[in-house]
Every structure is written in structure tokens, then in C-alpha cells.
PDB file of C-alpha atoms in Angstrom:
ATOM      1  CA  MET A   6     -79.838  75.139 113.030  1.00  0.00           C
ATOM      2  CA  VAL A   7     -78.877  78.140 110.920  1.00  0.00           C
ATOM      3  CA  LYS A   8     -79.335  81.406 112.857  1.00  0.00           C
ATOM      4  CA  ALA A   9     -80.300  84.423 110.763  1.00  0.00           C
ATOM      5  CA  LEU A  10     -78.354  87.496 111.776  1.00  0.00           C
ATOM      6  CA  GLY A  11     -80.904  89.934 110.325  1.00  0.00           C
ATOM      7  CA  ILE A  12     -82.784  90.785 107.164  1.00  0.00           C
ATOM      8  CA  GLY A  13     -80.290  91.004 104.267  1.00  0.00           C
ATOM      9  CA  GLY A  14     -82.746  92.336 101.712  1.00  0.00           C
ATOM     10  CA  PHE A  15     -86.303  93.080 100.875  1.00  0.00           C
ATOM     11  CA  PHE A  16     -87.349  92.484  97.263  1.00  0.00           C
ATOM     12  CA  PHE A  17     -90.675  93.195  95.668  1.00  0.00           C
ATOM     13  CA  ARG A  18     -92.224  93.878  92.282  1.00  0.00           C
ATOM     14  CA  ALA A  19     -93.004  97.472  91.243  1.00  0.00           C
ATOM     15  CA  GLU A  20     -94.538  99.187  88.207  1.00  0.00           C
ATOM     16  CA  ASP A  21     -91.739 101.824  88.328  1.00  0.00           C
ATOM     17  CA  PRO A  22     -88.797 100.322  90.307  1.00  0.00           C
ATOM     18  CA  SER A  23     -86.427 103.237  89.856  1.00  0.00           C
ATOM     19  CA  GLY A  24     -89.109 105.852  90.688  1.00  0.00           C
ATOM     20  CA  LEU A  25     -90.310 103.812  93.701  1.00  0.00           C
ATOM     21  CA  ALA A  26     -86.664 103.327  95.009  1.00  0.00           C
ATOM     22  CA  ALA A  27     -86.158 107.153  94.732  1.00  0.00           C
ATOM     23  CA  TRP A  28     -89.377 107.702  96.688  1.00  0.00           C
ATOM     24  CA  TYR A  29     -88.214 105.448  99.551  1.00  0.00           C
ATOM     25  CA  GLU A  30     -84.840 107.062  99.552  1.00  0.00           C
ATOM     26  CA  ARG A  31     -86.323 110.578  99.627  1.00  0.00           C
ATOM     27  CA  HIS A  32     -88.821 109.902 102.372  1.00  0.00           C
ATOM     28  CA  PHE A  33     -87.060 107.316 104.474  1.00  0.00           C
ATOM     29  CA  ASP A  34     -83.386 107.505 103.586  1.00  0.00           C
ATOM     30  CA  VAL A  35     -83.536 103.892 102.507  1.00  0.00           C
ATOM     31  CA  ALA A  36     -80.829 103.576  99.734  1.00  0.00           C
ATOM     32  CA  HIS A  37     -81.457 100.928  97.174  1.00  0.00           C
ATOM     33  CA  MET A  38     -78.764  98.750  95.633  1.00  0.00           C
ATOM     34  CA  GLY A  39     -78.851  99.479  91.932  1.00  0.00           C
ATOM     35  CA  ASP A  40     -75.812  97.240  91.197  1.00  0.00           C
ATOM     36  CA  TYR A  41     -73.114  95.448  93.187  1.00  0.00           C
ATOM     37  CA  GLY A  42     -71.059  98.524  93.574  1.00  0.00           C
ATOM     38  CA  ASP A  43     -73.744 100.354  95.575  1.00  0.00           C
ATOM     39  CA  PRO A  44     -73.554 100.045  99.329  1.00  0.00           C
ATOM     40  CA  GLY A  45     -77.256  99.486  99.937  1.00  0.00           C
ATOM     41  CA  TRP A  46     -78.956 100.489 103.062  1.00  0.00           C
ATOM     42  CA  ASP A  47     -77.068 100.317 106.397  1.00  0.00           C
ATOM     43  CA  GLN A  48     -79.845 100.298 108.981  1.00  0.00           C
ATOM     44  CA  GLU A  49     -79.592 100.868 112.684  1.00  0.00           C
ATOM     45  CA  ALA A  50     -79.553  97.844 114.993  1.00  0.00           C
ATOM     46  CA  GLY A  51     -82.802  97.181 116.785  1.00  0.00           C
ATOM     47  CA  PRO A  52     -85.700  94.809 117.069  1.00  0.00           C
ATOM     48  CA  THR A  53     -87.324  93.314 113.937  1.00  0.00           C
ATOM     49  CA  VAL A  54     -90.703  91.609 114.177  1.00  0.00           C
ATOM     50  CA  PHE A  55     -91.067  88.652 111.731  1.00  0.00           C
ATOM     51  CA  THR A  56     -94.692  87.461 111.793  1.00  0.00           C
ATOM     52  CA  PRO A  57     -96.674  85.560 109.228  1.00  0.00           C
ATOM     53  CA  PHE A  58    -100.350  86.512 109.177  1.00  0.00           C
ATOM     54  CA  GLU A  59    -103.384  84.470 108.296  1.00  0.00           C
ATOM     55  CA  ASN A  60    -103.917  84.376 104.439  1.00  0.00           C
ATOM     56  CA  LYS A  61    -107.298  86.184 104.836  1.00  0.00           C
ATOM     57  CA  THR A  62    -105.970  89.068 106.890  1.00  0.00           C
ATOM     58  CA  THR A  63    -107.294  92.606 106.113  1.00  0.00           C
ATOM     59  CA  TYR A  64    -104.330  94.153 108.113  1.00  0.00           C
ATOM     60  CA  PHE A  65    -102.344  94.915 104.972  1.00  0.00           C
ATOM     61  CA  GLY A  66    -105.124  96.660 103.112  1.00  0.00           C
ATOM     62  CA  ARG A  67    -106.184  95.228  99.752  1.00  0.00           C
ATOM     63  CA  PRO A  68    -106.676  91.456  99.628  1.00  0.00           C
ATOM     64  CA  THR A  69    -104.021  90.885  97.014  1.00  0.00           C
ATOM     65  CA  GLN A  70    -101.379  92.497  99.178  1.00  0.00           C
ATOM     66  CA  SER A  71     -99.128  89.771 100.518  1.00  0.00           C
ATOM     67  CA  TRP A  72     -96.663  91.973 102.515  1.00  0.00           C
ATOM     68  CA  MET A  73     -96.306  95.152 104.547  1.00  0.00           C
ATOM     69  CA  ILE A  74     -93.059  96.808 105.628  1.00  0.00           C
ATOM     70  CA  ASN A  75     -92.646  98.294 109.039  1.00  0.00           C
ATOM     71  CA  PHE A  76     -89.975 101.054 109.614  1.00  0.00           C
ATOM     72  CA  ARG A  77     -88.712 101.818 113.067  1.00  0.00           C
ATOM     73  CA  VAL A  78     -88.607 105.608 113.733  1.00  0.00           C
ATOM     74  CA  ALA A  79     -87.315 107.542 116.642  1.00  0.00           C
ATOM     75  CA  ASP A  80     -90.100 110.137 116.715  1.00  0.00           C
ATOM     76  CA  LEU A  81     -93.408 109.041 115.285  1.00  0.00           C
ATOM     77  CA  ARG A  82     -95.013 112.490 115.436  1.00  0.00           C
ATOM     78  CA  ALA A  83     -92.092 114.202 113.717  1.00  0.00           C
ATOM     79  CA  ALA A  84     -91.904 111.534 111.009  1.00  0.00           C
ATOM     80  CA  ALA A  85     -95.687 111.757 110.361  1.00  0.00           C
ATOM     81  CA  ASP A  86     -95.573 115.518 110.300  1.00  0.00           C
ATOM     82  CA  GLU A  87     -92.684 115.514 107.760  1.00  0.00           C
ATOM     83  CA  LEU A  88     -94.511 113.028 105.468  1.00  0.00           C
ATOM     84  CA  ILE A  89     -97.781 114.995 105.750  1.00  0.00           C
ATOM     85  CA  SER A  90     -95.986 118.237 104.787  1.00  0.00           C
ATOM     86  CA  ASP A  91     -94.830 116.354 101.655  1.00  0.00           C
ATOM     87  CA  GLY A  92     -98.391 115.633 100.781  1.00  0.00           C
ATOM     88  CA  ILE A  93     -98.477 111.973 101.930  1.00  0.00           C
ATOM     89  CA  ASP A  94    -101.556 110.775 103.741  1.00  0.00           C
ATOM     90  CA  VAL A  95    -100.515 109.367 107.104  1.00  0.00           C
ATOM     91  CA  GLU A  96    -102.847 107.839 109.734  1.00  0.00           C
ATOM     92  CA  VAL A  97    -101.348 108.092 113.203  1.00  0.00           C
ATOM     93  CA  ASP A  98    -102.951 105.642 115.637  1.00  0.00           C
ATOM     94  CA  PRO A  99    -103.714 107.765 118.789  1.00  0.00           C
ATOM     95  CA  LYS A 100    -103.288 104.750 121.057  1.00  0.00           C
ATOM     96  CA  THR A 101     -99.937 103.879 122.680  1.00  0.00           C
ATOM     97  CA  TYR A 102     -99.449 100.045 122.820  1.00  0.00           C
ATOM     98  CA  PRO A 103     -97.247  98.078 125.180  1.00  0.00           C
ATOM     99  CA  ASN A 104     -94.565  97.894 122.407  1.00  0.00           C
ATOM    100  CA  GLY A 105     -94.889 101.475 121.223  1.00  0.00           C
ATOM    101  CA  ARG A 106     -96.772 103.755 118.828  1.00  0.00           C
ATOM    102  CA  PHE A 107     -97.730 103.252 115.138  1.00  0.00           C
ATOM    103  CA  ALA A 108     -98.747 105.088 111.993  1.00  0.00           C
ATOM    104  CA  ARG A 109     -99.821 103.805 108.505  1.00  0.00           C
ATOM    105  CA  LEU A 110     -99.356 105.137 105.027  1.00  0.00           C
ATOM    106  CA  THR A 111     -98.864 103.706 101.521  1.00  0.00           C
ATOM    107  CA  ASP A 112     -96.170 104.242  98.968  1.00  0.00           C
ATOM    108  CA  PRO A 113     -97.024 105.604  95.461  1.00  0.00           C
ATOM    109  CA  GLU A 114     -97.910 102.125  94.228  1.00  0.00           C
ATOM    110  CA  GLY A 115    -100.319 101.467  97.132  1.00  0.00           C
ATOM    111  CA  ASN A 116     -98.008  99.251  99.146  1.00  0.00           C
ATOM    112  CA  PRO A 117     -98.697  99.558 102.878  1.00  0.00           C
ATOM    113  CA  ILE A 118     -96.091 100.955 105.172  1.00  0.00           C
ATOM    114  CA  GLN A 119     -96.307 100.981 108.972  1.00  0.00           C
ATOM    115  CA  LEU A 120     -94.144 103.294 111.050  1.00  0.00           C
ATOM    116  CA  TRP A 121     -93.250 102.076 114.496  1.00  0.00           C
ATOM    117  CA  GLU A 122     -91.869 104.103 117.410  1.00  0.00           C
ATOM    118  CA  PRO A 123     -90.776 101.359 119.822  1.00  0.00           C
ATOM    119  CA  MET A 124     -91.712 101.837 123.397  1.00  0.00           C
ATOM    120  CA  ASP A 125     -88.110 102.381 124.549  1.00  0.00           C
ATOM    121  CA  VAL A 126     -87.899 105.627 122.468  1.00  0.00           C
ATOM    122  CA  ALA A 127     -91.548 106.709 122.683  1.00  0.00           C
ATOM    123  CA  PRO A 128     -92.019 110.082 124.157  1.00  0.00           C
ATOM    124  CA  LYS A 129     -94.560 110.418 127.003  1.00  0.00           C
ATOM    125  CA  GLY A 130     -98.093 111.481 125.851  1.00  0.00           C
ATOM    126  CA  ASP A 131    -100.162 110.718 122.790  1.00  0.00           C
ATOM    127  CA  ALA A 132     -99.635 111.879 119.252  1.00  0.00           C
TER     128      ALA A 132
END
């Protein structure tokens, strides 16, 4: 059996690829690889959840949406506050789950993004 070592890339269609790449880099420090000379995004090691959902799920928002990205963050409240101060609508889930805390937003093209503060870094108390 082949053992995957991690996610090597995340590719998706966009109306404005360079504008959307710049948005992700500005707000999440996720560098995109424009050509083979670019280093790409060197992410921190940590858990990655890989879960297919039922085809009819409403969890990703609009019915035509077939994916949602989840970014791990060290401080959910600080991340949400920074995005909100940049004019981005962020919904912070007030509940703390056994695996951590979550918030949701969309990128400029309406693609869903979930922020996840894993339980091992979650500060005590609610958002």
C-alpha cells in the first residue's frame, strides 16, 4: 500500500486565479506556486482531517460546492478578529468541541473556509 505523507497541493478553479491567490496570501500567509521556481506554501506539521461527505451535504454551503478547505490556526479568536477588521464576515462557533473550536467564512469567490483551533492549542473559555 502507498502511504501518503501529506497533502502536496490543493487545486481548484477560480474566476480570478491571481487575485484569489493574492487574497489567500494576504489573509492566511498561504503562498501560491506561480511557476516551478516558486517555493509554494511550507505549512506547519499537524493533523489533517480527510473526510468525504455525502453528496447531498449542506455543510459546504451552496449545493454546487464540492469542497471546503479547513485551516488550522493557533488562536481562533485572534484570527477571526483580524479577518473581521479587514471587512471579512466570520462566524465563530461559540461551542468548544472535543477536537477544538471552529469558525467559518468564505473567500471572495464564495468558497467556504473553516478555521480550526485544535483542542491541544485551544485557550480555556469560549470565543
